[in-house]
Short mmCIF file of C-alpha atoms in Angstrom, two decimals:
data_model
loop_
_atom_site.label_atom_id
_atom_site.label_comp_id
_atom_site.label_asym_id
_atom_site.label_seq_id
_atom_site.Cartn_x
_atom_site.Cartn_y
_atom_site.Cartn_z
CA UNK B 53 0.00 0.00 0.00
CA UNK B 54 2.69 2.64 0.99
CA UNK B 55 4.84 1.65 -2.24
CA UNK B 56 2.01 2.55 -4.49
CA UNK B 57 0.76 5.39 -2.88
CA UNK B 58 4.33 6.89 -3.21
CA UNK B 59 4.47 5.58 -7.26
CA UNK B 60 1.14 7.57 -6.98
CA UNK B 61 2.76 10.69 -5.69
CA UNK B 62 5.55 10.21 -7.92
CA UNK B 63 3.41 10.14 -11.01
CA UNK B 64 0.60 13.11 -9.79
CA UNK B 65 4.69 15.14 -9.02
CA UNK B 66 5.72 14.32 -12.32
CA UNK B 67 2.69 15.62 -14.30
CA UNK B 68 2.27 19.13 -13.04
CA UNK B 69 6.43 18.80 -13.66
CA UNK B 70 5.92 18.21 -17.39
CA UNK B 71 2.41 20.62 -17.59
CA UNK B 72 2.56 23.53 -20.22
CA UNK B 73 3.28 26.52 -18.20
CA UNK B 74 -0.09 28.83 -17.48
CA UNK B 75 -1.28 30.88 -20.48
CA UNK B 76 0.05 34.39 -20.87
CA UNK B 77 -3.24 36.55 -19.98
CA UNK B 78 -3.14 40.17 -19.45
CA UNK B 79 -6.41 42.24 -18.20
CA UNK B 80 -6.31 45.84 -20.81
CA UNK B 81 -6.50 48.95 -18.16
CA UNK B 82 -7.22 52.68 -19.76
CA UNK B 83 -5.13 54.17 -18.31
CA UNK B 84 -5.31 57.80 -20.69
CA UNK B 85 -7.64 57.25 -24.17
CA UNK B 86 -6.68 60.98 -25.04
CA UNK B 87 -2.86 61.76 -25.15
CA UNK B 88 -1.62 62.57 -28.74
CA UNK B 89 1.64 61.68 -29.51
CA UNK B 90 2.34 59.57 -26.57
CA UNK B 91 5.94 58.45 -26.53
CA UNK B 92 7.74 57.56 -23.26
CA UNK B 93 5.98 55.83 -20.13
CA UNK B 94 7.89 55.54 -16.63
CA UNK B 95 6.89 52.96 -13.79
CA UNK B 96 8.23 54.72 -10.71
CA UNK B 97 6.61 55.86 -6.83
CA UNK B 98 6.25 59.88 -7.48
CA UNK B 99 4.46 60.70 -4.47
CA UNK B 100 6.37 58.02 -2.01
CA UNK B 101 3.86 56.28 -0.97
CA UNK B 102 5.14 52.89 -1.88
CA UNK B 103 3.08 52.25 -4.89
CA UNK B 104 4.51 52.44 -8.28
CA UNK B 105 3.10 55.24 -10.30
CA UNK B 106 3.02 56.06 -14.23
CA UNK B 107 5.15 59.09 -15.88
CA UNK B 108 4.21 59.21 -19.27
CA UNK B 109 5.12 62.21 -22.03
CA UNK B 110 4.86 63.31 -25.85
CA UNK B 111 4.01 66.32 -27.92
CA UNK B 112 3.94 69.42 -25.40
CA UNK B 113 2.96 67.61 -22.06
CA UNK B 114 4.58 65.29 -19.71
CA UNK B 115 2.29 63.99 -16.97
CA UNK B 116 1.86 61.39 -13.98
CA UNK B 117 -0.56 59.26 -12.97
CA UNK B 118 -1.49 58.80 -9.17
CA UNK B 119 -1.76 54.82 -7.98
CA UNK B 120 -4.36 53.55 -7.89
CA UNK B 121 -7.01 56.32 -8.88
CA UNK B 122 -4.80 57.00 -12.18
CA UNK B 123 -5.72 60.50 -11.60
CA UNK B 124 -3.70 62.74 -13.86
CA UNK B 125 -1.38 65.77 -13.14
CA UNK B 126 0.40 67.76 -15.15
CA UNK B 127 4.24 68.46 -14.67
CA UNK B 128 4.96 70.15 -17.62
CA UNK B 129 3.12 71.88 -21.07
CA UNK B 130 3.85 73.76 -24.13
CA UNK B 131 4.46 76.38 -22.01
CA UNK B 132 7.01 75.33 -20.14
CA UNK B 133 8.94 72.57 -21.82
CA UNK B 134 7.78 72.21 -25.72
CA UNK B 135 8.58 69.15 -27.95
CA UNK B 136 9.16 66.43 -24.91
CA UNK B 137 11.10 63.58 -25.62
CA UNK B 138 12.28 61.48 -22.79
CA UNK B 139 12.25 61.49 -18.85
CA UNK B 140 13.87 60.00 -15.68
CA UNK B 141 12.24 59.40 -12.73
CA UNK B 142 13.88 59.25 -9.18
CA UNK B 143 14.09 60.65 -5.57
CA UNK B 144 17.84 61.73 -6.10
CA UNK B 145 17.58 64.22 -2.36
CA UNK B 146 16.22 61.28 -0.24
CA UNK B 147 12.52 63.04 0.78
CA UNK B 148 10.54 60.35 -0.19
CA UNK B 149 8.88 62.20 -3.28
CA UNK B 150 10.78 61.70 -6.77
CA UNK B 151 12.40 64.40 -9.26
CA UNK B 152 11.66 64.18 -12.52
CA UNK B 153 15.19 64.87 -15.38
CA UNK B 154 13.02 66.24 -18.27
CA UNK B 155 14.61 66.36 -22.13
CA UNK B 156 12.05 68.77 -24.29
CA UNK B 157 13.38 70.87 -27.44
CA UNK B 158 13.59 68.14 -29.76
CA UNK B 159 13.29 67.96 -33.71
CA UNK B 160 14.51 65.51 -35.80
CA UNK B 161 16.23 67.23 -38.14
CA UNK B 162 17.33 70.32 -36.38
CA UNK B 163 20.10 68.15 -34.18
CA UNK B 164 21.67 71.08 -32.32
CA UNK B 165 17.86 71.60 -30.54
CA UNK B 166 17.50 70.42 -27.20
CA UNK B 167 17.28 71.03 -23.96
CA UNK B 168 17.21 69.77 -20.25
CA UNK B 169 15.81 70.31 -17.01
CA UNK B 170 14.92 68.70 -13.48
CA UNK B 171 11.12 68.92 -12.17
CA UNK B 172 11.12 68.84 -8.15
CA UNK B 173 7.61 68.55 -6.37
CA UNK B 174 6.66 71.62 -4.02
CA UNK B 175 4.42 70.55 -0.48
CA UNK B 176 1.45 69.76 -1.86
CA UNK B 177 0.38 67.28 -4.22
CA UNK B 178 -1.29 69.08 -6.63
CA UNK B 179 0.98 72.30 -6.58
CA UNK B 180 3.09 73.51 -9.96
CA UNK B 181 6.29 71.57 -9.73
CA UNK B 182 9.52 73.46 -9.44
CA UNK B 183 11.25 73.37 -13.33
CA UNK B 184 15.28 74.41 -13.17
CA UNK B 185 16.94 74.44 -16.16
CA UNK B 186 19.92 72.29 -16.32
CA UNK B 187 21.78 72.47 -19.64
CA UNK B 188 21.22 72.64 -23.17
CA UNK B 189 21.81 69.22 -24.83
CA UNK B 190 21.27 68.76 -28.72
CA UNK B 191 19.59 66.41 -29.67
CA UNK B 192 18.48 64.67 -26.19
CA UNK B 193 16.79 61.45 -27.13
CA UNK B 194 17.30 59.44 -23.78
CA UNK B 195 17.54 59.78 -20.41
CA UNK B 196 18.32 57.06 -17.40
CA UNK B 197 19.03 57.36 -13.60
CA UNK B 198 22.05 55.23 -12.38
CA UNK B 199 25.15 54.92 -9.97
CA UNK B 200 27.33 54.78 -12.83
CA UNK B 201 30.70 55.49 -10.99
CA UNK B 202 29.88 53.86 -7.56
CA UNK B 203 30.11 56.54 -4.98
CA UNK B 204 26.43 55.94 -3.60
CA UNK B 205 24.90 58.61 -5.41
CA UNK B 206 22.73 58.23 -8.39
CA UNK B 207 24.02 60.07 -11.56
CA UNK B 208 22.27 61.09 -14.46
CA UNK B 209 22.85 59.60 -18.03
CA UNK B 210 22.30 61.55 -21.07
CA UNK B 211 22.18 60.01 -25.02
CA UNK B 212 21.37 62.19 -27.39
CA UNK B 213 20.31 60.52 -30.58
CA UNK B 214 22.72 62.20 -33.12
CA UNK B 215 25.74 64.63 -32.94
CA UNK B 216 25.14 68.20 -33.45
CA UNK B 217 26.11 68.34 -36.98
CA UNK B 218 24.28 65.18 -37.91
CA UNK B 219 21.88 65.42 -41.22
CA UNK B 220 19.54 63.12 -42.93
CA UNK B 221 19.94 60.41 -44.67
CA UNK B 222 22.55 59.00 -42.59
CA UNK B 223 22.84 60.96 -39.81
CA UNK B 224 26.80 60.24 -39.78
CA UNK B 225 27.92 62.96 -37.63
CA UNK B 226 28.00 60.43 -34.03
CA UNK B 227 26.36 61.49 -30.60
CA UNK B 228 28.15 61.87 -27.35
CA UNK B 229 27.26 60.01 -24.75
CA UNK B 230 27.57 61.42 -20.90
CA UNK B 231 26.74 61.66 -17.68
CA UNK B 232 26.16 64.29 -14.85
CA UNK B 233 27.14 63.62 -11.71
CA UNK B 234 27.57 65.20 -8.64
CA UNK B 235 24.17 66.11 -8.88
CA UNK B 236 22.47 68.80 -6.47
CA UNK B 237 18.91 69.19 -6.73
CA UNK B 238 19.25 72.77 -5.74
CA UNK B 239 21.97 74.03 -7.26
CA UNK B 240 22.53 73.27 -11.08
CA UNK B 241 25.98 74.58 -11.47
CA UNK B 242 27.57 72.12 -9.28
CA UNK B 243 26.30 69.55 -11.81
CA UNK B 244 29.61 67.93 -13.54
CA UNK B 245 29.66 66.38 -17.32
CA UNK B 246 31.27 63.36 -17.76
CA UNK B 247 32.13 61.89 -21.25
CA UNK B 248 31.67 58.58 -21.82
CA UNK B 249 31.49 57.08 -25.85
CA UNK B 250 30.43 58.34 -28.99
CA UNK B 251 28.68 56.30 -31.33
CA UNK B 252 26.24 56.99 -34.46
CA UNK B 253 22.24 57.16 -33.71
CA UNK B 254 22.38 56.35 -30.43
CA UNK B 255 18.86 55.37 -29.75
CA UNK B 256 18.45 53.57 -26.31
CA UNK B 257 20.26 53.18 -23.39
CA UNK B 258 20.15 51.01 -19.92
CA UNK B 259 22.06 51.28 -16.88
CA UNK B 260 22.93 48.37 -15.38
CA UNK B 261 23.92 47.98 -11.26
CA UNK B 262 25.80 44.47 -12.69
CA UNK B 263 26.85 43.21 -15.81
CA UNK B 264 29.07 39.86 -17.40
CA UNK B 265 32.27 40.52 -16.47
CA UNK B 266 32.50 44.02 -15.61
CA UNK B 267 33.36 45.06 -11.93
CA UNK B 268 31.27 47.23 -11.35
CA UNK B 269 27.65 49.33 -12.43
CA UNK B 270 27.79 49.38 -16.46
CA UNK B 271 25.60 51.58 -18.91
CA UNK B 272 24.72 49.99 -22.29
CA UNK B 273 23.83 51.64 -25.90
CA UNK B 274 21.85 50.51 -28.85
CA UNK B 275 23.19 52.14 -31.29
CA UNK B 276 24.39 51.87 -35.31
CA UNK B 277 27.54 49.90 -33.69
CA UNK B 278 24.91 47.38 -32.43
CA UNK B 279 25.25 47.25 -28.33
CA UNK B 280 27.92 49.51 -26.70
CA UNK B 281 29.17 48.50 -22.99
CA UNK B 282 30.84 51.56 -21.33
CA UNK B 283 32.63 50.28 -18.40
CA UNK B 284 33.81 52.67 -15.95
CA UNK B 285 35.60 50.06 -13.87
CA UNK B 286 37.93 49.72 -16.72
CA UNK B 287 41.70 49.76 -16.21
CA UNK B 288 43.67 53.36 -17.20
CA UNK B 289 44.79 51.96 -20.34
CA UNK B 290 42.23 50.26 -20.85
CA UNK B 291 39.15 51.43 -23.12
CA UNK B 292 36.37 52.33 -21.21
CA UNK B 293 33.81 51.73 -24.18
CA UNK B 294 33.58 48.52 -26.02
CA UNK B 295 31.11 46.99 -28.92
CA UNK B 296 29.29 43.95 -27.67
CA UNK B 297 26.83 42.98 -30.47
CA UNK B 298 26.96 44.32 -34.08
CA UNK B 299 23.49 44.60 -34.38
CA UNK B 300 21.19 44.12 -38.07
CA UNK B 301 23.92 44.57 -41.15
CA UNK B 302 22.56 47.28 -43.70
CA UNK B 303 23.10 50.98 -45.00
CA UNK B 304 23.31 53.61 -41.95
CA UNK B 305 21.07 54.62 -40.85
CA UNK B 306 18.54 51.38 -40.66
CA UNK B 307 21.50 49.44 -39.00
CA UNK B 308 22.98 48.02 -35.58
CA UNK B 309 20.55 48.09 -32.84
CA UNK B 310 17.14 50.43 -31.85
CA UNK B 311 16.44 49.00 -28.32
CA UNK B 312 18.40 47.14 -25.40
CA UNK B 313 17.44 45.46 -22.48
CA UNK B 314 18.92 42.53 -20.29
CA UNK B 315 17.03 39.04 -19.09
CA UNK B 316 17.96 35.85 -17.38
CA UNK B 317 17.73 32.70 -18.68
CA UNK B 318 16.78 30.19 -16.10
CA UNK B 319 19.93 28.95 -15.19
CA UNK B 320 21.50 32.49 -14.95
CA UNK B 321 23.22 33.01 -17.70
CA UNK B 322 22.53 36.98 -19.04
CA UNK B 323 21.24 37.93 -22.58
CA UNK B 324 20.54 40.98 -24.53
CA UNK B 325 17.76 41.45 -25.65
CA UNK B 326 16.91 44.12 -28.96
CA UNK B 327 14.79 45.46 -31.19
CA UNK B 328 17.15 45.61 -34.39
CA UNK B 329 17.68 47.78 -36.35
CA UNK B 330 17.06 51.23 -36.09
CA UNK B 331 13.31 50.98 -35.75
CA UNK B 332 13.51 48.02 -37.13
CA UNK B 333 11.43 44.92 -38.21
CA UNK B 334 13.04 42.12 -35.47
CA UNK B 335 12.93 41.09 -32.00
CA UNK B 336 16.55 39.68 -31.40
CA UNK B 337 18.04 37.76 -28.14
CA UNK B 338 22.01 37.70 -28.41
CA UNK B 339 22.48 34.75 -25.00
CA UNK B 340 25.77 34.75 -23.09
CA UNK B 341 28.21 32.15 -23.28
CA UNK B 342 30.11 32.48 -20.91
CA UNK B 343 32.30 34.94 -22.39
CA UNK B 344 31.01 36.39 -25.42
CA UNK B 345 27.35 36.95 -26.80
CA UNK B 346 25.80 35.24 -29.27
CA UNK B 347 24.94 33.69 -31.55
CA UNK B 348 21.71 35.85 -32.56
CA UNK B 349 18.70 34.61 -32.25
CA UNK B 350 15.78 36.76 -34.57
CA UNK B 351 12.28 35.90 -32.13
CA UNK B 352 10.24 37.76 -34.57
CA UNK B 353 11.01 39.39 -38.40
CA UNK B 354 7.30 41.25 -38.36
CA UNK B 355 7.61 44.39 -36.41
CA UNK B 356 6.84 47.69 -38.80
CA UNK B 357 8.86 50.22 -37.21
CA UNK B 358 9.74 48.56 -33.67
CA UNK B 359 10.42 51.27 -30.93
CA UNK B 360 9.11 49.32 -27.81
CA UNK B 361 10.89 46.60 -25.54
CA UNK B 362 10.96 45.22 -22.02
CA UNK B 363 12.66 42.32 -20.22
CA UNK B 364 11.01 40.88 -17.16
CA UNK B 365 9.52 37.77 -15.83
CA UNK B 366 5.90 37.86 -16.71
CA UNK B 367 5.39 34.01 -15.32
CA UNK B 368 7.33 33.88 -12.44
CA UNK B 369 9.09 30.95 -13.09
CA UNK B 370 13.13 32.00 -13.17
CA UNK B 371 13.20 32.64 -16.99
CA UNK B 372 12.88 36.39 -18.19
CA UNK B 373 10.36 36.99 -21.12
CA UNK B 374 11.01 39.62 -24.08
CA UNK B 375 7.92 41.94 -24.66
CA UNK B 376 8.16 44.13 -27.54
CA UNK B 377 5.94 46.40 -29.57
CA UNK B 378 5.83 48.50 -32.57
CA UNK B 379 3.67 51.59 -34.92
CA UNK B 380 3.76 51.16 -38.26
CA UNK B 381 1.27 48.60 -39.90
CA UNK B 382 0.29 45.65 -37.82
CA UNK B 383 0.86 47.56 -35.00
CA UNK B 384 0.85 45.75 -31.44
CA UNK B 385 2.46 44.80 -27.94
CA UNK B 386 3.53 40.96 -27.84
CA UNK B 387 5.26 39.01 -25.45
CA UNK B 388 8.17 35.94 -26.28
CA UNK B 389 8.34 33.24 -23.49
CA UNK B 390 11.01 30.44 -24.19
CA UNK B 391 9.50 26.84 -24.58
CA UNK B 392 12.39 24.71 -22.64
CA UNK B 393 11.56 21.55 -24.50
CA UNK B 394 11.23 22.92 -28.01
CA UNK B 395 14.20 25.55 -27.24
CA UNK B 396 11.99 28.18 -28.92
CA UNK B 397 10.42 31.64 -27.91
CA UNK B 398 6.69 31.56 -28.68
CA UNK B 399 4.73 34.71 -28.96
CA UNK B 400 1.45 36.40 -27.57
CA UNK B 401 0.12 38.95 -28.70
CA UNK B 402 -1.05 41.49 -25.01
CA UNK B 403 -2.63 44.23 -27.36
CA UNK B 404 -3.27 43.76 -31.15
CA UNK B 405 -4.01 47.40 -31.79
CA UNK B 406 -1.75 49.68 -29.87
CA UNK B 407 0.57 51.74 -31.95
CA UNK B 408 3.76 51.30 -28.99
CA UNK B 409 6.11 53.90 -28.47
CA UNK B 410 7.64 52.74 -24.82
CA UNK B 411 7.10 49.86 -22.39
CA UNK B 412 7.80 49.27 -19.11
CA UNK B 413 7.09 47.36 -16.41
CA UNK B 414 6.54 46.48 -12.77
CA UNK B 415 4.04 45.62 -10.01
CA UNK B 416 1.57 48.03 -10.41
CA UNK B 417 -1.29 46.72 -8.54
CA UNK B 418 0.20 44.88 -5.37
CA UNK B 419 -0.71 41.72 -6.53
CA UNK B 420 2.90 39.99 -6.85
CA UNK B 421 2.91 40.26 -10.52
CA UNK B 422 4.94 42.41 -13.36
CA UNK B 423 1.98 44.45 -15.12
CA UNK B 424 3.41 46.33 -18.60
CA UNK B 425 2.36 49.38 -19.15
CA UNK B 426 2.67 51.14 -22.87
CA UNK B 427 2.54 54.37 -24.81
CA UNK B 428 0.64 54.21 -27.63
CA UNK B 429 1.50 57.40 -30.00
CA UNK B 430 -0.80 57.06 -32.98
CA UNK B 431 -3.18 55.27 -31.02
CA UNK B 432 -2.92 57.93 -28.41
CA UNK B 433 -2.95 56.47 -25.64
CA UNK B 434 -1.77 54.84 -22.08
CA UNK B 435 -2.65 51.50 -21.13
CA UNK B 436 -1.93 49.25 -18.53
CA UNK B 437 -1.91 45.23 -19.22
CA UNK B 438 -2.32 44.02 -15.84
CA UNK B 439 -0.73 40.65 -15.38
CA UNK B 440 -2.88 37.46 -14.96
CA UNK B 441 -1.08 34.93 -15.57
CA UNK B 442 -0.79 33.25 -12.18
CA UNK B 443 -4.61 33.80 -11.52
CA UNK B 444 -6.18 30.92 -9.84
CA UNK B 445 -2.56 29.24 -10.12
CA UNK B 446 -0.89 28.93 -6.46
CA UNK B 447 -3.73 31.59 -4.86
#
């Protein structure tokens, strides 16, 4: 009796082993239906009350979104900081409420455009918020919050998208890549620029508090080269900037890489994840070896005009999905989860009609679950895909 009960036990452990994973199932939150031109969203606690918030921006405005009413406020307008293109969101003076790093002043093809500022909240929640002006930066395209050099202090790091004297077609005049550092809420001029690479359409970057082989905090770079790694831990004679991936081959500028993020497999290992090339058509996961990156793997050759990604573990079983999204025709959001027994990423599809400029992610609702929230530019719009994957699974 006790030998087949345990062969019983054995067999009921080894079929929920061997079960297909749960469904990827998202529930489609409204989060703003009117917001033309919506092109960055931010996941972050603005008012520090330990739920995560939205920041999302575009055209004149950049705005947040209170957790969990979604009430909107308004940071900045055409009055104050025209042509927004990026943000960074973080509470860089330690008062519990976050600042909010602001690039606005951007055109496409007038490169030496561009500005920056920092937003600070004043007592009340729904006062005016302090604008400074930091520095003028042409062509800001990206902007990230990160402890690049290690001294406890969180630095911020600036990409514009082209060098000042960069024209179309190609664009071939290459963007500088910084930092600022020693950063003082209240005092701008005390604000130091830091150099870092210069590469050709740099379109995305990612700090990263740990990274393959580097010593310390690392920023990365999709760019024409493909992926940059700047490593500040390098040695003096030692290059401090270094190609990791080539990216898509083809004529500049629809080459290299458009987007960059980092996942875990399973077991680990790191991989980069892409949208390639320069607003490109494919999905790409370049895993680590060991030592090198590679070989690339193409998830998905559809994407019109890609310009969305995010890394995170939707499932929460140990292996990172890729969630990516794009605006031209066929536009959508889609997640990639790897099938261990076929060795192959299968896609979903979370919104088959959002035109995605930006995703991002995190636990939105308290629930225990990554929820991905996107910016939909011609679809005007920002939604939140609330995560339900794990409903009724483990409750």
């Amino acid at each position: 009796m006790r030998a087949a009960a345990s062969l019983a036990l054995f067999l009921a452990l080894s079929t929920v082993a061997q079960a297909d994973p749960p469904a990827l199932a998202f529930d489609r939150v409204v989060i703003d239906a009117d917001f033309p031109g919506a092109y960055q969203v931010e996941v972050a606690d603005v008012d520090g009350d330990g739920k995560l918030d939205i920041v999302a921006l575009g055209g004149d405005v950049c705005a947040w979104y209170q957790n969990p009413t979604w009430k909107k406020r308004i940071i900045t307008d055409a009055s104050t900081a025209p042509a927004v293109i990026t943000s960074a969101t973080a509470d860089i003076d330690g008062d519990g409420k976050a600042e909010i790093a602001i690039g606005h002043d951007f055109e496409m093809n007038q490169p030496r455009r561009g500005k920056l500022l920092l937003a600070r909240q004043m007592d009340g929640i729904d006062d005016p918020w302090r604008l400074t002006p930091i520095a003028d930066v042409p062509s800001i395209h990206r902007l990230r919050w990160g402890d690049l050099d290690g001294d406890g202090r969180l630095d911020l790091l600036v990409a514009p998208i082209f060098g000042p004297d960069s024209a179309p077609p190609t664009y071939d005049d290459p963007a500088r890549l910084f930092a600022f550092t020693t950063i003082d809420p209240a005092d701008a001029s005390k604000w130091k620029r830091v150099d870092l690479a210069s590469r050709r359409v740099i379109h995305a970057i990612g700090f990263q508090s740990s990274f393959p082989g580097v010593r310390g905090p690392a920023l990365l770079a999709a760019s024409n080269a493909g992926v940059t790694l700047v490593d500040p831990s390098a040695e003096v004679d030692s290059p401090r900037d270094r190609d990791l991936v080539p990216g898509a081959e083809g004529p500049a500028p629809r080459r290299g890489s458009s987007e960059i993020h980092v996942g875990r497999f399973r077991d680990g290992r790191a991989f980069l994840a892409t949208v390639e090339p320069w607003h490109g058509s494919e999905v790409v996961v370049w895993p680590h070896d060991g030592s090198t990156f590679g070989p690339r793997v193409v998830l998905d050759d559809t994407l019109a005009d890609g310009h969305a990604l995010w890394v995170v573990d939707l499932d929460g079983d140990g292996q990172d999905e890729v969630v990516a999204g794009h605006r031209g025709k066929g536009r959508r959001v889609a997640a990639y989860r790897l099938d261990d027994a076929t060795n192959t990423w299968r896609r979903t599809i979370i919104d088959p009609d959002m035109a995605a400029q930006d995703l991002r992610g995190g636990d939105l609702n308290g629930d225990g679950r990554p929820d991905v929230v996107a910016a939909g530019g011609a679809t005007h719009n920002i939604i939140l895909h609330a995560n339900a994957v794990l409903q009724g699974v483990g409750d």
